Amino acid sequence: MNAKDPISFVPSNESRLGGGDIVISLTPEQSQKLGMDVGMMADWFHSALWALATLRTVNPAERTVSKSSWHTMVNDVDKRLLPRIEGIRDALIRAYDTSGGSVNDLAMAMDVPRSTAQYRRDVLRRTAQSKWEAWVFSSPQNGNDEPRDSDGQ
């Protein structure tokens, strides 16, 4: 891997678990800005890949996957990963809008009709940042994986 290619794939015969590894390299600055969030995000992304492979492999009616495993997959993807991805998406759309990006260009970037891009941008213009969008701009929380609302919840 070189500095221009931050993602590499390790073939199965050289991988840690025998199925292939995905390696995502960060610069020192990126790593510092992400702090402990990088490990948590990687763990939850792993759960998403695990869930996808599981769903492509098993028949849930046969109950070959434990309830605990289903719980972990659902929790990691739905409760942990998706809200953060949505926060990143919303922050990106706001940043794009603030930087003067056009609705047409936003629609092309989002691969959606112009009306959809305009609607999403307009919704964000009318609303305050969500806690997950604010999380995007926060300092790493050293193990506290969920931001608090203003009332401490």
Phi, psi and omega in degrees: 000144176242175184297338181276346182238094185282355180238132175224163180237128178265126182298156186304323182289349178244000187275163183295320183251002176090000182247357183112144179242146172253126180245123177246116181263141179241153172284163176303323180293317178297316180299318179295316181294326182278330179054221182289344178301328183298318179293318180294315179298319179297319179298314182289326176294322175301317178300322179295318178292320176300315179297316180299314179297320180296314181296331178279350187251320190249161171259110183306331180294337179282349175056042177273349177255133183291154176300325179297319178293315176301317180302312181299315181297313180297313182297313182295320182281310187281313186275326189256306187282308186302316179299324179290319177297318177296321176297318178297315179301312181296320178296321178296316180296316177298315181297318178299315179296314181297327181280000177095011179296141181279160177296322179299315179293322177298317179299319178295318180295323181276348183058048179225166174299154180305319182297323178293315179298317180296318179299312181297318177297315182295322176300315180293325177297327184273348186240155175285163176301140171286168179296330180281331173290320176296324178303324180306323185263002183276163174285153176308140188261014175047056173097345176273098193279358181227128178292155179265144171288172182299336180269009176088001181273000000 
